[in-house]
Every structure is written in C-alpha cells, then in structure tokens.
Coordinates of C-alpha atoms in Angstrom, one line a residue:
M844 CA -21.7 7.9 63.3
I845 CA -22.0 10.3 60.4
F846 CA -24.9 12.3 61.8
L847 CA -23.0 13.2 64.9
T848 CA -20.5 15.2 62.8
A849 CA -23.2 17.2 60.9
L850 CA -24.0 19.4 63.8
P851 CA -20.7 20.4 65.4
L852 CA -22.3 21.4 68.8
F853 CA -20.0 21.4 71.8
W854 CA -20.1 23.0 75.2
I855 CA -17.8 25.8 76.1
M856 CA -16.9 26.1 79.8
I857 CA -14.6 28.4 81.8
A858 CA -14.6 26.4 85.1
A859 CA -13.9 22.9 85.6
S860 CA -14.9 22.5 89.2
R861 CA -18.3 23.2 90.8
G862 CA -18.3 26.0 93.4
G863 CA -14.8 27.4 92.7
H864 CA -15.2 30.1 90.0
W865 CA -17.8 31.8 87.9
G866 CA -18.4 29.4 84.9
A867 CA -21.1 28.6 82.4
W868 CA -21.9 25.7 80.1
M869 CA -24.0 25.9 76.9
P870 CA -23.8 24.6 73.4
S871 CA -21.6 26.6 71.2
S872 CA -24.2 26.5 68.5
I873 CA -27.7 25.2 68.2
S874 CA -30.3 25.2 65.3
A875 CA -34.0 25.2 65.0
F876 CA -36.6 25.5 62.2
E877 CA -38.2 28.8 61.5
G878 CA -41.7 29.1 63.2
T879 CA -40.8 26.5 65.8
C880 CA -39.1 26.9 69.1
V881 CA -35.7 26.2 70.6
S882 CA -34.5 25.3 74.1
I883 CA -30.9 26.5 74.7
P884 CA -29.5 24.3 77.6
C885 CA -27.5 26.4 80.1
R886 CA -25.9 25.8 83.4
F887 CA -23.8 28.2 85.3
D888 CA -21.8 28.4 88.6
F889 CA -20.5 30.9 91.0
P890 CA -18.2 30.9 94.1
D891 CA -19.9 29.2 97.1
E892 CA -18.9 31.9 99.5
L893 CA -21.3 34.4 97.9
R894 CA -24.5 32.5 99.0
P895 CA -27.1 34.9 97.6
A896 CA -30.6 34.8 98.8
V897 CA -32.0 35.2 95.3
V898 CA -30.3 34.5 92.0
H899 CA -31.3 36.5 89.0
G900 CA -30.1 36.3 85.4
V901 CA -30.3 38.1 82.1
W902 CA -30.0 36.9 78.5
Y903 CA -28.5 39.3 76.0
F904 CA -28.6 39.2 72.2
N905 CA -25.4 39.7 70.2
S906 CA -23.4 41.4 72.9
P907 CA -22.2 40.4 76.4
Y908 CA -21.7 43.9 77.7
P909 CA -24.6 45.8 79.2
K910 CA -22.9 49.2 78.6
N911 CA -23.4 48.5 74.9
Y912 CA -27.1 48.3 75.5
P913 CA -27.7 44.9 73.8
P914 CA -31.2 43.7 73.2
V915 CA -32.5 42.0 76.3
V916 CA -33.9 38.6 75.6
F917 CA -34.9 37.7 79.1
K918 CA -34.6 39.4 82.5
S919 CA -35.8 37.8 85.6
R920 CA -36.0 40.9 87.8
T921 CA -38.4 43.1 85.6
Q922 CA -39.5 40.8 82.8
V923 CA -38.7 43.8 80.5
V924 CA -37.5 42.6 77.2
H925 CA -36.6 44.0 73.7
E926 CA -39.6 44.2 71.4
S927 CA -38.3 41.5 69.1
F928 CA -38.5 39.0 72.1
Q929 CA -41.7 40.0 73.6
G930 CA -43.9 36.9 74.1
R931 CA -41.2 34.8 72.6
S932 CA -38.7 34.2 75.5
R933 CA -39.1 32.5 78.8
L934 CA -36.7 30.8 81.1
L935 CA -37.1 27.0 81.5
G936 CA -34.4 26.6 84.1
D937 CA -34.4 27.4 87.8
L938 CA -31.8 30.0 88.4
G939 CA -31.6 29.0 92.1
L940 CA -30.5 25.7 90.8
R941 CA -28.0 27.3 88.6
N942 CA -30.0 26.2 85.5
C943 CA -30.2 29.0 82.9
T944 CA -31.9 27.2 80.2
L945 CA -33.8 29.5 77.8
L946 CA -36.8 28.8 75.6
L947 CA -37.4 30.8 72.4
S948 CA -40.7 30.4 70.5
N949 CA -42.1 31.4 67.1
L950 CA -38.5 31.7 65.7
S951 CA -38.0 34.0 62.8
P952 CA -34.7 34.8 60.9
E953 CA -34.0 37.9 62.8
L954 CA -33.6 35.9 66.0
G955 CA -30.6 34.1 64.7
G956 CA -27.4 35.2 66.3
K957 CA -25.3 35.1 69.5
Y958 CA -26.9 34.7 73.0
Y959 CA -25.1 35.5 76.3
F960 CA -26.2 34.9 79.9
R961 CA -25.4 37.2 82.7
G962 CA -25.6 36.1 86.3
D963 CA -27.0 38.5 88.9
L964 CA -26.5 37.7 92.6
G965 CA -27.1 41.2 93.9
G966 CA -24.9 44.2 94.5
Y967 CA -21.5 43.9 92.6
N968 CA -21.8 40.2 92.3
Q969 CA -22.9 40.3 88.6
Y970 CA -21.0 38.4 85.9
T971 CA -21.6 38.3 82.1
F972 CA -20.2 35.2 80.7
S973 CA -18.2 35.5 77.6
E974 CA -19.2 32.0 76.7
H975 CA -22.3 32.1 74.3
S976 CA -24.5 30.1 72.0
I977 CA -25.2 30.8 68.4
L978 CA -28.6 30.2 67.1
D979 CA -29.1 29.2 63.5
I980 CA -32.6 29.5 62.2
I981 CA -33.0 27.0 59.2
N982 CA -35.6 26.3 56.7
T983 CA -34.3 22.9 55.2
P984 CA -33.3 19.5 56.6
N985 CA -29.7 18.5 56.4
I986 CA -29.1 15.6 54.0
V987 CA -25.8 14.0 54.4
V988 CA -24.4 12.1 51.5
P989 CA -21.0 10.2 51.7
L990 CA -18.2 12.0 49.9
E991 CA -17.8 9.1 47.5
V992 CA -20.8 7.1 46.1
V993 CA -19.8 4.3 43.8
A994 CA -22.2 2.4 41.6
G995 CA -22.6 -1.1 42.8
T996 CA -21.5 -0.4 46.5
E997 CA -24.0 0.0 49.2
V998 CA -24.3 3.5 50.5
E999 CA -25.9 5.2 53.6
V1000 CA -27.6 8.6 53.2
S1001 CA -28.9 10.4 56.4
C1002 CA -31.4 13.1 56.9
M1003 CA -30.9 15.0 60.1
V1004 CA -33.1 17.8 61.7
P1005 CA -32.8 19.6 64.9
D1006 CA -35.1 18.5 67.7
N1007 CA -34.5 21.0 70.3
C1008 CA -38.2 22.3 70.7
P1009 CA -40.0 20.5 73.6
E1010 CA -43.3 21.9 72.2
L1011 CA -43.0 20.6 68.6
R1012 CA -41.5 17.3 67.6
P1013 CA -40.6 16.8 63.8
E1014 CA -41.4 13.7 61.8
L1015 CA -39.2 12.7 58.9
S1016 CA -40.1 11.2 55.5
W1017 CA -37.9 10.7 52.3
L1018 CA -38.9 12.0 49.0
G1019 CA -37.9 10.6 45.6
H1020 CA -36.5 7.4 47.1
D1021 CA -38.6 5.0 45.0
G1022 CA -36.3 2.2 43.8
L1023 CA -33.6 3.2 46.3
G1024 CA -34.7 1.1 49.2
E1025 CA -36.9 1.7 52.3
P1026 CA -35.6 4.3 55.0
A1027 CA -34.9 3.3 58.6
V1028 CA -35.9 6.1 61.2
L1029 CA -33.5 6.0 64.1
G1030 CA -35.6 8.4 66.1
R1031 CA -34.5 11.1 68.5
L1032 CA -30.8 11.1 69.2
R1033 CA -29.0 13.2 71.8
E1034 CA -25.6 14.4 71.0
D1035 CA -22.8 14.7 73.5
E1036 CA -22.9 18.4 73.6
G1037 CA -26.5 18.3 75.0
T1038 CA -28.5 19.2 71.8
W1039 CA -30.9 16.8 70.1
V1040 CA -31.4 15.7 66.4
Q1041 CA -34.0 13.5 64.6
V1042 CA -32.2 11.1 62.2
S1043 CA -33.4 8.9 59.3
L1044 CA -31.2 6.7 57.3
L1045 CA -31.6 5.3 53.7
H1046 CA -29.5 2.4 52.6
F1047 CA -29.3 1.5 49.0
V1048 CA -27.0 0.1 46.2
P1049 CA -26.8 2.9 43.6
T1050 CA -26.6 2.3 40.0
R1051 CA -25.1 4.5 37.3
E1052 CA -28.7 5.6 36.4
A1053 CA -29.0 7.1 39.8
N1054 CA -26.3 9.6 39.1
G1055 CA -27.8 13.1 39.5
H1056 CA -30.9 11.6 41.1
R1057 CA -32.6 14.2 43.3
L1058 CA -33.3 12.8 46.7
G1059 CA -35.3 14.7 49.3
C1060 CA -36.1 14.7 53.0
Q1061 CA -39.1 16.3 54.6
A1062 CA -39.6 17.4 58.1
S1063 CA -43.1 18.1 59.2
F1064 CA -44.7 19.0 62.6
P1065 CA -48.0 17.3 63.5
N1066 CA -50.9 19.5 64.1
T1067 CA -49.3 22.4 62.3
T1068 CA -48.8 23.7 58.7
L1069 CA -45.1 23.7 59.3
Q1070 CA -43.3 21.5 56.7
F1071 CA -39.7 21.9 55.5
E1072 CA -38.0 20.1 52.6
G1073 CA -34.4 19.6 51.6
Y1074 CA -32.8 18.0 48.5
A1075 CA -29.4 16.5 47.5
S1076 CA -28.3 15.3 44.1
L1077 CA -26.5 12.0 44.1
D1078 CA -23.0 12.1 42.6
V1079 CA -22.7 8.5 41.7
K1080 CA -19.2 7.4 40.4
Y1081 CA -19.1 4.8 37.7
P1082 CA -16.8 3.4 35.0
P1083 CA -17.1 4.5 31.4
V1084 CA -19.5 2.8 28.9
I1085 CA -19.0 3.7 25.3
V1086 CA -22.5 4.8 24.2
E1087 CA -22.0 6.5 20.8
M1088 CA -19.7 5.4 18.1
N1089 CA -19.7 5.0 14.2
S1090 CA -20.6 1.7 12.7
S1091 CA -18.4 0.4 9.9
V1092 CA -17.4 3.3 7.8
E1093 CA -16.8 3.4 4.0
A1094 CA -15.1 6.3 2.4
I1095 CA -13.8 7.3 -1.1
E1096 CA -10.1 7.9 -1.4
G1097 CA -9.5 11.6 -1.0
S1098 CA -12.6 12.3 1.1
H1099 CA -12.9 13.5 4.7
V1100 CA -13.9 11.1 7.5
S1101 CA -15.0 11.9 11.0
L1102 CA -15.1 9.2 13.5
L1103 CA -17.0 9.9 16.9
C1104 CA -16.6 8.1 20.2
G1105 CA -18.9 9.2 23.1
A1106 CA -18.8 7.6 26.6
D1107 CA -20.9 7.8 29.7
S1108 CA -19.0 8.0 33.0
N1109 CA -18.5 9.8 36.3
P1110 CA -16.2 11.5 36.5
P1111 CA -15.6 12.3 32.7
P1112 CA -13.4 9.7 30.9
L1113 CA -10.1 10.1 29.2
L1114 CA -11.0 9.1 25.6
T1115 CA -8.3 7.9 23.3
W1116 CA -8.3 7.1 19.6
M1117 CA -5.8 4.4 18.7
R1118 CA -4.8 2.4 15.6
D1119 CA -2.4 -0.6 15.7
G1120 CA -1.3 0.5 19.1
T1121 CA -0.5 4.1 18.2
V1122 CA -2.3 6.9 20.0
L1123 CA -3.8 9.2 17.4
Q1124 CA -5.7 11.6 19.6
E1125 CA -6.9 11.9 23.4
A1126 CA -8.7 14.1 25.7
V1127 CA -10.7 14.2 28.9
T1128 CA -14.2 14.6 27.5
E1129 CA -17.5 12.9 27.0
S1130 CA -17.1 12.7 23.3
L1131 CA -14.1 12.9 20.9
F1132 CA -14.0 13.2 17.2
L1133 CA -11.2 11.8 15.1
E1134 CA -10.8 13.8 11.9
L1135 CA -9.1 12.3 8.9
D1136 CA -8.5 14.5 5.9
E1137 CA -8.1 13.2 2.4
V1138 CA -8.0 9.5 3.3
T1139 CA -5.8 7.1 1.5
P1140 CA -5.6 3.3 1.4
R1141 CA -3.0 3.6 4.2
E1142 CA -5.9 4.9 6.5
D1143 CA -7.9 1.7 5.9
G1144 CA -8.1 -0.6 8.9
V1145 CA -9.6 -0.9 12.4
Y1146 CA -9.7 2.0 14.8
A1147 CA -10.1 1.5 18.6
C1148 CA -11.6 4.0 21.1
L1149 CA -10.6 3.5 24.8
A1150 CA -12.5 5.2 27.6
E1151 CA -11.2 5.1 31.3
N1152 CA -11.4 6.8 34.5
A1153 CA -10.5 5.9 38.0
Y1154 CA -13.3 3.4 38.3
G1155 CA -12.8 1.3 35.2
Q1156 CA -12.6 1.3 31.4
D1157 CA -14.4 0.3 28.1
N1158 CA -13.3 0.0 24.5
R1159 CA -14.8 -0.4 21.1
T1160 CA -13.6 -0.6 17.6
V1161 CA -14.7 0.6 14.2
G1162 CA -13.5 -0.4 10.8
L1163 CA -12.7 2.2 8.1
S1164 CA -12.8 0.9 4.6
V1165 CA -11.3 3.2 2.0
M1166 CA -12.6 2.7 -1.5
Y1167 CA -10.2 3.4 -4.4
A1168 CA -9.6 2.6 -8.1
P1169 CA -7.3 -0.2 -9.0
W1170 CA -3.5 0.5 -8.9
K1171 CA -1.6 0.0 -12.1
P1172 CA -1.4 -3.7 -12.5
T1173 CA 2.0 -5.5 -12.2
V1174 CA 3.0 -8.3 -14.3
N1175 CA 5.2 -11.2 -13.1
G1176 CA 6.3 -14.3 -15.1
T1177 CA 7.8 -15.4 -18.3
V1178 CA 8.0 -12.7 -20.9
V1179 CA 10.6 -14.6 -23.1
A1180 CA 9.9 -18.2 -24.1
V1181 CA 11.2 -20.7 -26.6
E1182 CA 8.6 -22.2 -29.0
G1183 CA 6.8 -25.2 -27.3
E1184 CA 7.3 -24.1 -23.8
T1185 CA 4.5 -23.3 -21.3
V1186 CA 4.2 -19.7 -20.4
S1187 CA 2.8 -18.5 -17.1
I1188 CA 1.9 -14.9 -16.6
L1189 CA 0.6 -13.4 -13.2
C1190 CA -1.2 -10.1 -13.3
S1191 CA -1.9 -8.5 -9.9
T1192 CA -3.2 -5.2 -8.5
Q1193 CA -4.7 -3.7 -5.4
S1194 CA -8.1 -1.9 -5.0
N1195 CA -11.2 -1.6 -2.9
P1196 CA -13.4 -3.2 -3.8
D1197 CA -11.5 -6.0 -5.5
P1198 CA -11.4 -5.3 -9.2
I1199 CA -12.3 -7.3 -12.5
L1200 CA -9.0 -8.4 -14.0
T1201 CA -8.7 -9.1 -17.7
I1202 CA -5.8 -10.2 -19.9
F1203 CA -6.2 -9.8 -23.8
K1204 CA -4.3 -9.6 -26.9
E1205 CA -5.4 -7.8 -30.0
K1206 CA -8.9 -7.4 -28.4
Q1207 CA -9.1 -11.1 -27.7
I1208 CA -9.9 -11.9 -24.1
L1209 CA -7.5 -14.6 -23.0
G1210 CA -8.5 -14.8 -19.3
T1211 CA -10.6 -12.8 -16.7
V1212 CA -11.6 -13.1 -13.1
I1213 CA -14.2 -11.1 -11.1
Y1214 CA -13.5 -9.6 -7.7
E1215 CA -10.0 -11.0 -7.5
S1216 CA -6.7 -9.1 -7.1
E1217 CA -4.7 -11.7 -9.2
L1218 CA -5.2 -13.3 -12.5
Q1219 CA -2.9 -16.3 -13.7
L1220 CA -2.7 -16.9 -17.4
E1221 CA -1.3 -20.2 -18.7
L1222 CA -0.2 -20.5 -22.4
P1223 CA 0.8 -24.1 -23.1
A1224 CA 3.2 -24.9 -26.0
V1225 CA 3.5 -21.4 -27.3
T1226 CA 4.0 -20.7 -31.0
P1227 CA 5.3 -17.7 -32.9
E1228 CA 1.6 -16.6 -33.1
D1229 CA 1.6 -16.1 -29.4
D1230 CA 4.5 -13.6 -29.7
G1231 CA 3.3 -9.8 -29.4
E1232 CA 1.8 -7.3 -27.0
Y1233 CA -0.6 -8.1 -24.2
W1234 CA -2.7 -5.9 -21.9
C1235 CA -3.9 -6.5 -18.3
V1236 CA -6.7 -4.3 -17.4
A1237 CA -8.0 -3.9 -13.8
E1238 CA -11.2 -2.0 -13.2
N1239 CA -13.9 -1.3 -10.5
Q1240 CA -16.6 1.3 -10.1
Y1241 CA -13.9 3.9 -9.1
G1242 CA -11.8 3.6 -12.2
Q1243 CA -9.6 1.6 -14.6
R1244 CA -5.9 1.1 -14.9
A1245 CA -4.0 -1.0 -17.5
T1246 CA -0.5 -2.3 -18.0
A1247 CA 0.9 -3.6 -21.4
F1248 CA 3.5 -6.3 -21.6
N1249 CA 5.3 -8.2 -24.4
L1250 CA 5.7 -11.9 -24.8
S1251 CA 8.7 -12.7 -27.0
V1252 CA 8.5 -16.4 -28.5
E1253 CA 11.9 -17.5 -29.8
F1254 CA 11.9 -20.0 -32.6
A1255 CA 14.1 -21.3 -35.4
P1256 CA 14.2 -19.5 -38.7
V1257 CA 11.7 -20.4 -41.3
I1258 CA 12.5 -19.4 -45.0
L1259 CA 9.2 -18.2 -46.5
L1260 CA 8.0 -18.9 -50.2
E1261 CA 8.4 -15.2 -51.0
S1262 CA 12.2 -16.0 -51.1
H1263 CA 13.4 -15.9 -54.9
C1264 CA 15.9 -14.8 -57.4
A1265 CA 15.2 -12.6 -60.6
A1266 CA 17.3 -11.2 -63.4
A1267 CA 17.0 -7.7 -64.5
R1268 CA 19.0 -6.5 -67.6
D1269 CA 22.6 -6.6 -66.3
T1270 CA 21.9 -7.7 -62.7
V1271 CA 20.7 -10.7 -60.7
Q1272 CA 18.7 -10.1 -57.6
C1273 CA 17.9 -12.6 -55.0
L1274 CA 15.5 -12.0 -52.0
C1275 CA 15.6 -14.1 -48.9
V1276 CA 12.5 -13.7 -46.6
V1277 CA 12.9 -15.4 -43.2
K1278 CA 10.7 -15.4 -40.1
S1279 CA 12.5 -16.1 -36.8
N1280 CA 13.1 -14.9 -33.3
P1281 CA 15.7 -13.8 -32.4
E1282 CA 16.9 -12.1 -35.7
P1283 CA 19.1 -14.5 -37.8
S1284 CA 22.2 -13.7 -39.9
V1285 CA 21.7 -14.3 -43.6
A1286 CA 24.3 -15.5 -46.1
F1287 CA 24.0 -16.4 -49.8
E1288 CA 26.3 -19.4 -50.5
L1289 CA 27.5 -21.4 -53.6
P1290 CA 29.0 -24.6 -52.1
S1291 CA 30.3 -25.8 -55.3
R1292 CA 32.5 -22.7 -55.7
N1293 CA 33.1 -22.2 -52.0
V1294 CA 31.5 -18.8 -52.3
T1295 CA 29.7 -17.0 -49.6
V1296 CA 28.1 -13.5 -49.6
N1297 CA 26.6 -12.1 -46.3
E1298 CA 25.5 -8.9 -44.7
T1299 CA 29.0 -7.7 -44.0
E1300 CA 29.3 -7.0 -47.7
R1301 CA 27.0 -4.1 -47.8
E1302 CA 27.8 -3.7 -51.5
F1303 CA 25.8 -6.8 -52.3
V1304 CA 23.7 -7.7 -49.2
Y1305 CA 21.6 -5.8 -46.7
S1306 CA 18.7 -6.6 -44.5
E1307 CA 15.5 -5.0 -43.3
R1308 CA 13.5 -6.4 -40.2
S1309 CA 9.8 -6.0 -39.9
G1310 CA 8.4 -7.8 -36.8
L1311 CA 9.6 -11.4 -37.0
L1312 CA 10.4 -11.2 -40.9
L1313 CA 13.9 -10.5 -42.1
T1314 CA 14.2 -9.5 -45.8
S1315 CA 17.7 -9.8 -47.2
P1316 CA 18.2 -9.0 -51.0
A1317 CA 21.3 -9.6 -52.8
S1318 CA 22.4 -8.4 -56.3
T1319 CA 25.3 -8.8 -58.8
A1320 CA 26.0 -8.6 -62.5
P1321 CA 24.8 -11.4 -64.8
P1322 CA 27.2 -14.2 -64.9
Q1323 CA 28.8 -16.0 -67.6
C1324 CA 28.8 -19.8 -67.5
G1325 CA 31.8 -21.1 -65.9
S1326 CA 33.1 -17.8 -64.8
P1327 CA 33.9 -17.1 -61.1
L1328 CA 31.8 -14.6 -59.2
T1329 CA 32.7 -12.5 -56.2
S1330 CA 29.1 -13.1 -54.8
F1331 CA 27.8 -16.0 -56.7
S1332 CA 29.0 -18.9 -58.6
L1333 CA 27.3 -20.3 -61.6
V1334 CA 27.5 -24.1 -62.1
C1335 CA 27.2 -25.2 -65.7
L1336 CA 26.0 -28.7 -65.8
E1337 CA 27.8 -30.9 -68.2
G1338 CA 25.8 -31.9 -71.3
S1339 CA 23.4 -29.0 -70.9
S1340 CA 23.1 -25.8 -72.5
V1341 CA 21.5 -24.4 -69.5
C1342 CA 23.8 -22.8 -66.7
L1343 CA 22.2 -23.4 -63.2
C1344 CA 22.9 -21.1 -60.3
Y1345 CA 22.3 -22.8 -56.9
L1346 CA 21.7 -20.4 -53.9
L1347 CA 21.9 -21.7 -50.5
L1348 CA 20.9 -19.9 -47.3
S1349 CA 22.9 -20.6 -44.1
L1350 CA 21.3 -19.6 -40.8
P1351 CA 23.0 -19.9 -37.4
G1352 CA 22.5 -23.2 -35.7
L1353 CA 20.6 -24.8 -38.6
L1354 CA 21.4 -26.9 -41.6
P1355 CA 21.6 -25.0 -44.9
H1356 CA 18.1 -24.6 -46.5
T1357 CA 17.9 -24.8 -50.2
W1358 CA 15.2 -22.3 -51.7
P1359 CA 12.5 -24.3 -53.1
R1360 CA 12.4 -21.7 -56.0
G1361 CA 16.0 -20.6 -55.5
L1362 CA 17.0 -21.6 -59.1
Y1363 CA 18.1 -19.0 -61.5
R1364 CA 17.9 -20.4 -65.1
R1365 CA 19.3 -18.7 -68.0
D1366 CA 19.6 -20.2 -71.6
M1367 CA 23.2 -19.6 -72.7
K1368 CA 22.7 -20.5 -76.3

C-alpha cells in the first residue's frame, strides 16, 4: 500500500541466528512529533557461553564509541545521563530478556539524531553495536498524493503520522476536503519494520477546478494542546479548454490586427494559430497573440486556434473581416454592336462591404444595384444614339473607384440634309455630310458621264471626321454646258436653257443616294 512506502523503516541486523554472535535489531529510522514521545524498539543478542549474571546496557547519542565521550542517553548501571536527556529517557525493555527498547519523552528538535546501543555483560564482555536508529523529530503530518492526478479519474490521498508513542495516540482529521469526499480512517497500522503509523485515506474524483486546491491533514493528541497540520496542493492534470479568444473581428485595410487565444490546462498547452491548414504561429504557453500588420483582403478569412497537451485538446475559430474600398471595376460584354442588336454589359468589382454599383452615360443613370458586386446592363435594339462613353462606378464608405468604357454602335451611312452644292465665282463647291459607323468612303459621281471623284484625288476631295459625322467637300471650276469635266459632268437637258448637274454619292455596301438638294442650277442664257 502507498502508506507503507512513505516511512522507509527497516531493521538492520548483524546476526542471523540467536545465541551465536553479538547482534542487534532496531529500525533504521523512526519519527515522532515534537513534544510527544517515541519508543525505539530494540533487541540484541550475545554468545550463549557468556551467561552473565546481570546484563547492563547504555544508549549513546550520535556516536557508538565511548572514547569519543558521546552524550549518554540511558545507562542502567548509574542512571547518569547527559543533561539533554535528564528526565526524558527510560528503558522500556528488560535487558535480561535481551530487550533494549528505549523510550524518549518530551521530544524537542535537538534530540533528533542517531542512537546507538552498547551491551555490557561485565568485564571485557562489552559490545557497542554499529547498527543504530535515526530519530526524526517532525512537526507536520505526511500527506501522500499520487504522482499523477487526472481530472475525472478517482484518486486516493493518504495522511500518515507516526504512532510510536505509547503514552500519546494521535487522532487524524482532514482540512479543506469539502466537496472532495469523506475520509476513511484506517486506524493504527504496524509496518513490517516494527514501527507504527496512523493512516487516513481520502477518495475522490478531482475536477479541473480542484487544481491547486490546498488539502490539509491535522494530527491532534487528546487531553493535550498538541496539534500539527500539514498541507499539500493538488496538481490535477486536465486537457485544455480555450477560455479567451476574440469574437469576430473587423479591420480596415492597412490597419494592425491582434488575435488572442488563451487556454486553461495542466500542464500548459501547445497553442497553435492556423489558417487553411497552415501553421502561422505556435508556442507552449497559456496565451498566444497572432499579430497581423497592415492587413489586406488576402488576410480576410477564418483563423483557428488549437490547444493541446498530453491529456486532450480543444479548438476554436475566429473570423477576420478586412474592410476595404472597391477595386477598379472590370467591364465584360459587348463593346461593339450593330444597330438593332441587344447589348449586354457586365460590370463587376470586389470590396468589403459590398458596394453600390452604378452605370451611367452623360450623367444619366442607366442602372444601379445596392450591396452587390455585379451589375448587368441590357440595352435592347441599340441605335446610334447609344454610341459613346459609359462609366461604371463602385463605392462604399471606404472609397470610390470608376472605370470608363466605350460602346461602339455600327450602322449604315446616313446622308444628312446639310449636304449641298454652291457656286462661288469661278468654282463649284459640293459638301457631303454623312453620319455612319464605321467611317464610309465618299465619292462624287456623275453616272451619265461615267465620272467619279473620290478621296484619293486630294486635289478635289478631302474628308474630315468628327464623331460619327464625315464631311467631304469637293470643288472644281465652273462648267460649261456640254463640256466634259475631270471631276464633274454637266448634263444639259434638251429643250432647256438650264444646264443641270446631278451629283450622286456612293457609299460602300449601299445603293447610291441622290442628294435631296444636290442640284446645281445655272442659267446659261
């Protein structure tokens, strides 16, 4: 049993058989409370052939050799003892029966030490036994706690006190055991070495809250004021429990973030910060900070703290939300369309919180969404008026970003009413104004004369583009009726004194359009 190993008392003997040699048996060590008494059991032997009439004995303190003049504890011949032992020592055993048991009373600390017995059979038949007993004067009970106490597993704690004083018997009681169970007193137990102990056992199932609990045992002696107390702190082993951790954290991009994980365990846990299975930081400690400098959206996510020791583990997570302004929007979709087609534009961005997205053209809002990362714009049956620059704007409380994009609507050329011809002194000037996308090729034709003048002939024709408008003027010297021209032909209608000049405009992929006012009239009278 565990209490038997707490007081390692054992007999030392130098002779194995009675009557053969000088020999002595006594506990190698013995203990007693200060102020009480102690009985040191002792038995000795000598050769049978000596047969002394009277057997005497002497107890010495701290030395076995008389020539060293050690303090005399007890002497049967004269009863003269050292002053430290006067009135404190007497022999309980009968030396004639080879019993040398010694009683020491009113113990004080200076009496602690080695005690040697010397047999005196008269004459030269005296023998000091080298075997001795060490007396330990104590003031506290011995509380024995198992080497490992684990939460949730029943444990036995014992309180042991020496009970080697025949005059005073100790009584044991537990202190601070409320909630830990009721003690069971086993009573007085004799150890194999001949000493006695009083033992009380306490059985309980410890919890993590019992770690560090101060448990005490008290030994008292009835009808005296003697009372002794001893204490032991429980070292309860238990798995980690995370007791301190950030709740969800919001941080602005570029700021500093500190995440705390604290765990309660015994022994201290290994704390590990992880994200997506990657270890970020770890240490054997009760609390661990994860420091994040100048956070970016890449740090946004869920962080896990793992606490573990030899008895178990625990884990918890915390979400970090990094707040930031919208990124520059991206635009996907049709940016070139033919008149009449449906155009679909997708504008998207990323931000936290989600932004307000708006698409507008020339300050006119065409579409908007609130707290969405995407905005889809549908333009059914586009017209040339839909051609132009558009803006996608994303904004939240942390900032605003915008992206411009152009929608190009392709359509057939349209000759505008501004197109005309005019005569000025010695020249004729014709202006062709066309709206189209893409840019057309302009040529001035006179089919009846098979004459064409186009932009390759820079001497007569050149073009200027402004937006979707193309202006092409053409000029030449005034014609004479019926005369051929390098750039124009005049057709003189028979029976008329008026020469008419028909100018036709030819555009790629289109039938020739006659100018509504493309008539140059000149009276040739």
